[in-house]
Tab-separated table of C-alpha atoms in Angstrom:
chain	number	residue	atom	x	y	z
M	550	UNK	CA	-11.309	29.793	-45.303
M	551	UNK	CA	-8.196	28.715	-43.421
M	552	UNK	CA	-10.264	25.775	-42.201
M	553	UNK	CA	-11.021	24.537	-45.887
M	554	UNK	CA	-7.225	25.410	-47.038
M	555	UNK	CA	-5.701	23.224	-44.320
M	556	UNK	CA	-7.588	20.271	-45.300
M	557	UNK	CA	-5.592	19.924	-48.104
M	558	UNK	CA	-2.252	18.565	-48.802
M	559	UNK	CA	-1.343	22.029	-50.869
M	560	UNK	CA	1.398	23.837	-48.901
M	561	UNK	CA	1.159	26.841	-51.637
M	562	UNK	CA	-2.323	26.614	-50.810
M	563	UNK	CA	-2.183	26.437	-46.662
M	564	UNK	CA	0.566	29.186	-46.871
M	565	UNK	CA	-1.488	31.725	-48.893
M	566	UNK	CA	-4.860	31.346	-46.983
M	567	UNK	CA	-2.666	31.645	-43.861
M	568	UNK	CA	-1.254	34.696	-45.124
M	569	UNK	CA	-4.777	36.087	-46.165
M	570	UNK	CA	-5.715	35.157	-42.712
M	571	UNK	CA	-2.857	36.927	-40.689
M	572	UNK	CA	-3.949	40.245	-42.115
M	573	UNK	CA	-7.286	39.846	-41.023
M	574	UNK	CA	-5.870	38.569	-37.805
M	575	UNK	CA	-3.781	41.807	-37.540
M	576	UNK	CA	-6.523	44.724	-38.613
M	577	UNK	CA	-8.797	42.688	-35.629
M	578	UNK	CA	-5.765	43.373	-33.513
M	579	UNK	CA	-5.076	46.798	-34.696
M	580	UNK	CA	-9.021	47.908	-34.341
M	581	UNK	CA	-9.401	46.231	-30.694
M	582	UNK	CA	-10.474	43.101	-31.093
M	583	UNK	CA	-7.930	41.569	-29.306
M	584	UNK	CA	-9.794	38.378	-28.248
M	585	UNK	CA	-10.710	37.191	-32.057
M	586	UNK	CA	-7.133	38.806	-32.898
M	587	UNK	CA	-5.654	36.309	-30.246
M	588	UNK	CA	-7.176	33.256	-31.511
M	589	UNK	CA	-6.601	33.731	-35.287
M	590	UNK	CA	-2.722	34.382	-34.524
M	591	UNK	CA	-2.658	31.370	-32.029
M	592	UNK	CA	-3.779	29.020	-35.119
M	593	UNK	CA	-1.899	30.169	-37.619
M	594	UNK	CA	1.193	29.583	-35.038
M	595	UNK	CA	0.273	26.153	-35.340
M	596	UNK	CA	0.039	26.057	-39.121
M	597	UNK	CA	2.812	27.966	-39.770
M	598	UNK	CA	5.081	25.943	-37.894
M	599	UNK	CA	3.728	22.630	-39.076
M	600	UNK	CA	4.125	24.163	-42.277
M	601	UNK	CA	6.862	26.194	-42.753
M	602	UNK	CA	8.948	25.339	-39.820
M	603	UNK	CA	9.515	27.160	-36.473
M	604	UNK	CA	12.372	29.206	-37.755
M	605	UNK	CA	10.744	30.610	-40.709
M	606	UNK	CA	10.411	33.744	-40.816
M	607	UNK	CA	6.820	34.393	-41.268
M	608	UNK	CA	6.560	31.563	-38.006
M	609	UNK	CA	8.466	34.075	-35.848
M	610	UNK	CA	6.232	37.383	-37.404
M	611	UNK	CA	3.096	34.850	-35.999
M	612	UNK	CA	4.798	34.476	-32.820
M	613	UNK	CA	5.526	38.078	-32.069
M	614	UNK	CA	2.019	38.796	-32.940
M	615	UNK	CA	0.677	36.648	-30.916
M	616	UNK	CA	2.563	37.402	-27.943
M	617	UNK	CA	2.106	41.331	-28.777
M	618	UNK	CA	-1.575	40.491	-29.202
M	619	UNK	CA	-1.404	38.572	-25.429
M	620	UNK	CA	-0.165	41.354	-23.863
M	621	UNK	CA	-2.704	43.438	-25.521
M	622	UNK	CA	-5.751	41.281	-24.611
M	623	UNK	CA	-4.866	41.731	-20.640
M	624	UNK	CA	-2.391	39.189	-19.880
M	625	UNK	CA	1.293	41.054	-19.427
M	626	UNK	CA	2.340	37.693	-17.754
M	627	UNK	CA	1.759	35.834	-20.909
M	628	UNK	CA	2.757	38.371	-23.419
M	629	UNK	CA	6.199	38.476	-21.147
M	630	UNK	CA	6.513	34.483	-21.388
M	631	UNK	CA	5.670	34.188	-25.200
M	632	UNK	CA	8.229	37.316	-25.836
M	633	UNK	CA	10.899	35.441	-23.784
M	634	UNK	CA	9.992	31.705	-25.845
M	635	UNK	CA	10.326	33.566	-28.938
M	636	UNK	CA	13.494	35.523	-28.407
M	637	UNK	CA	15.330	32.310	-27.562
M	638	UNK	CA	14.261	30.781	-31.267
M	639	UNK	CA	14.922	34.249	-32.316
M	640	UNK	CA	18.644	34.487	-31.417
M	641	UNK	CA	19.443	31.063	-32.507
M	642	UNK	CA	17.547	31.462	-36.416
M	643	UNK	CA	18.073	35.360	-36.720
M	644	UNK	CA	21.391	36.412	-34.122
M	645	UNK	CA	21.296	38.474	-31.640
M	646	UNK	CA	22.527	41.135	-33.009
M	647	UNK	CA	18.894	40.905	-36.062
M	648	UNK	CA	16.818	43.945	-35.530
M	649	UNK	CA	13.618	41.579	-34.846
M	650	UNK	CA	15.178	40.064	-32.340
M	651	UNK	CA	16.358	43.358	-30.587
M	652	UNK	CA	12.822	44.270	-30.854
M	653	UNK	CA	11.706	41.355	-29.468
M	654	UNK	CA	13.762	42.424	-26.358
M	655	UNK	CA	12.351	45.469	-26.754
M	656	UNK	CA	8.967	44.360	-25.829
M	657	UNK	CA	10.292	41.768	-23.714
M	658	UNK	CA	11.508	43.998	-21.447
M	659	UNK	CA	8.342	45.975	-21.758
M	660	UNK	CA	6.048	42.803	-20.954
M	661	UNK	CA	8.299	42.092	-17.906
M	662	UNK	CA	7.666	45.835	-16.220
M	663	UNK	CA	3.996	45.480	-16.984
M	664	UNK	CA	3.968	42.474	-15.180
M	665	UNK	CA	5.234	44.534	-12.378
M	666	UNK	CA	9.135	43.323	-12.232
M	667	UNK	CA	9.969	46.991	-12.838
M	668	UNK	CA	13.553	46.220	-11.940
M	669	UNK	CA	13.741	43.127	-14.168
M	670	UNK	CA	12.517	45.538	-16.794
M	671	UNK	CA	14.344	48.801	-16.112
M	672	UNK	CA	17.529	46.385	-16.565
M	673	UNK	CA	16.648	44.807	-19.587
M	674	UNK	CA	16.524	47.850	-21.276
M	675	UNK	CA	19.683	48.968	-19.579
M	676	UNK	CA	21.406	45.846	-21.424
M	677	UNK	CA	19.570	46.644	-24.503
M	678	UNK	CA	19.958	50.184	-25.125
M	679	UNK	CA	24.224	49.719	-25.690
M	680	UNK	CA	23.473	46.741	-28.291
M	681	UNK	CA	20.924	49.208	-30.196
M	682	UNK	CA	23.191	52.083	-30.661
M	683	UNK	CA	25.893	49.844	-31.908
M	684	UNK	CA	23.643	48.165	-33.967
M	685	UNK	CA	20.999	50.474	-35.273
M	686	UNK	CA	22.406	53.583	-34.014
M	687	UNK	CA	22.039	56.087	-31.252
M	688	UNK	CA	19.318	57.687	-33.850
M	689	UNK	CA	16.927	54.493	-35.042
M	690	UNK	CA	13.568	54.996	-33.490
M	691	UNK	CA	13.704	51.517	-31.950
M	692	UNK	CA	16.627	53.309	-30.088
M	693	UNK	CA	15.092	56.498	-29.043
M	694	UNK	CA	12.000	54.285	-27.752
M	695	UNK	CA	14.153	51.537	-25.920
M	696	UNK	CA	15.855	54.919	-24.440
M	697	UNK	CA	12.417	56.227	-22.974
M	698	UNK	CA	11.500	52.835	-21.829
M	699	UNK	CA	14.572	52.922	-19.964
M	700	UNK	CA	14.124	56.757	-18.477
M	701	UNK	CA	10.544	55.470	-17.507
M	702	UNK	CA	11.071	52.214	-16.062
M	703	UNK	CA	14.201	53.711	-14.245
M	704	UNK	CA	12.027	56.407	-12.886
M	705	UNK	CA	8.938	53.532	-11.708
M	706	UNK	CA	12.213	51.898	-9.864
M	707	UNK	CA	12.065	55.004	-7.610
M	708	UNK	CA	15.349	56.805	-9.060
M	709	UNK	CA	14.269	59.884	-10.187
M	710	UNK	CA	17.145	61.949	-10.723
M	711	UNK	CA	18.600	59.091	-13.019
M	712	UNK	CA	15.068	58.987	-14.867
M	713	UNK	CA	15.636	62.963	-15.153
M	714	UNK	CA	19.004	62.801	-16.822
M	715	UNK	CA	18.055	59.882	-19.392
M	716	UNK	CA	15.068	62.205	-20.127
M	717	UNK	CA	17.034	65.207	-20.548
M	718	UNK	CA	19.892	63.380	-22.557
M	719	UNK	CA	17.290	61.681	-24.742
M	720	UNK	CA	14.931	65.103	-25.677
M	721	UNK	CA	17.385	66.927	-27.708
M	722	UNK	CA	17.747	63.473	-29.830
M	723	UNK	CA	14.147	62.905	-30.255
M	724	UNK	CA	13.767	66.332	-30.782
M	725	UNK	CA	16.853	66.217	-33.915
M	726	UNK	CA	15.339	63.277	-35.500
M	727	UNK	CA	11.847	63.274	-34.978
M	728	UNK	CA	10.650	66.915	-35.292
M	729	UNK	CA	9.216	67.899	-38.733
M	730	UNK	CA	11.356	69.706	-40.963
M	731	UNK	CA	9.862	73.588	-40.770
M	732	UNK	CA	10.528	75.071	-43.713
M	733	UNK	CA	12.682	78.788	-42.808
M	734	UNK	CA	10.220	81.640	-44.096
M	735	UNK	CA	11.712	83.591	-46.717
M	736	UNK	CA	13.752	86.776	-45.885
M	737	UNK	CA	11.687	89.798	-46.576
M	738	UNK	CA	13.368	91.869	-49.145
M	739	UNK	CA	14.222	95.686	-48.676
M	740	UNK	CA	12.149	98.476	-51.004
């Protein structure tokens, strides 16, 4: 289908299939089948940015899926490059101050530990963490999961007392804004 729609001179037409295509691209990714997953997103790169431009923003959705997707497929080395390509187009289109592009140094940062730079990583999200709580807020669960990434790649750097506090600071937070809401059983009433 995306074959047939980019033979044509119909943007409309090339945009929708490609749109139609990235969601099959993404329940591939989302059910394992990170190989096919990989491909689809690293075509539609290529027609998104012929088509729409490399600053669009359905371009840089492509881009972080396909570097997500990398990273997913076995390559942390790639995933890490792609994240860091993307996050310099992302600052310069978006800010650095977007929310996408805070994620993308989110996962950038992730991508970089998994490579095995653990200190590369545990500082990334050390320079991170500050710009999220001013930006999205000490509670935003992009926050509270750059926070963790921090306890745990601070801990995998071999300090564990400072993985211990950023733990034990973080729990009551996570526990605040992502526990359920338990309803309080009614008080029993005195015959």
């Amino acid at each position: 289908m995306l074959n047939q729609a980019t033979r044509t001179t119909d943007t409309d037409l090339i945009i929708r299939a490609a749109r139609i295509a990235e969601n099959v691209a993404r329940h591939l990714n989302a059910t394992g089948w990170y190989a096919v997953a990989l491909d689809d997103f690293s075509a539609l790169r290529s027609i998104r940015e012929r088509e729409q431009g490399a600053h669009h923003r359905d371009t840089l959705t492509t881009r972080y899926r396909l570097a997500y997707t990398t990273g997913f497929a076995g390559d942390p080395a790639a995933a890490r490059d792609r994240f860091a390509a993307l996050l310099s187009v992302q600052e310069r289109a978006l800010g650095a101050d977007h929310p996408d592009t805070l994620d993308t140094r989110d996962q950038l940062a992730r991508w970089t530990g998994e490579t095995g730079d653990i200190l590369a990583a545990r500082d990334q999200y050390a320079a991170l963490l500050p710009v999220q709580k001013r930006i999205l807020g000490p509670d935003h669960p992009a926050t509270l999961a750059s926070w963790q990434g921090l306890a745990q790649w601070t801990g995998l750097a071999g300090d564990s007392a400072a993985a211990r506090d950023q733990f034990a600071a973080l729990l009551p937070v996570r526990e605040r804004v992502l526990a359920p809401t338990i309803p309080t059983p009614p008080t029993p009433v005195a015959n």
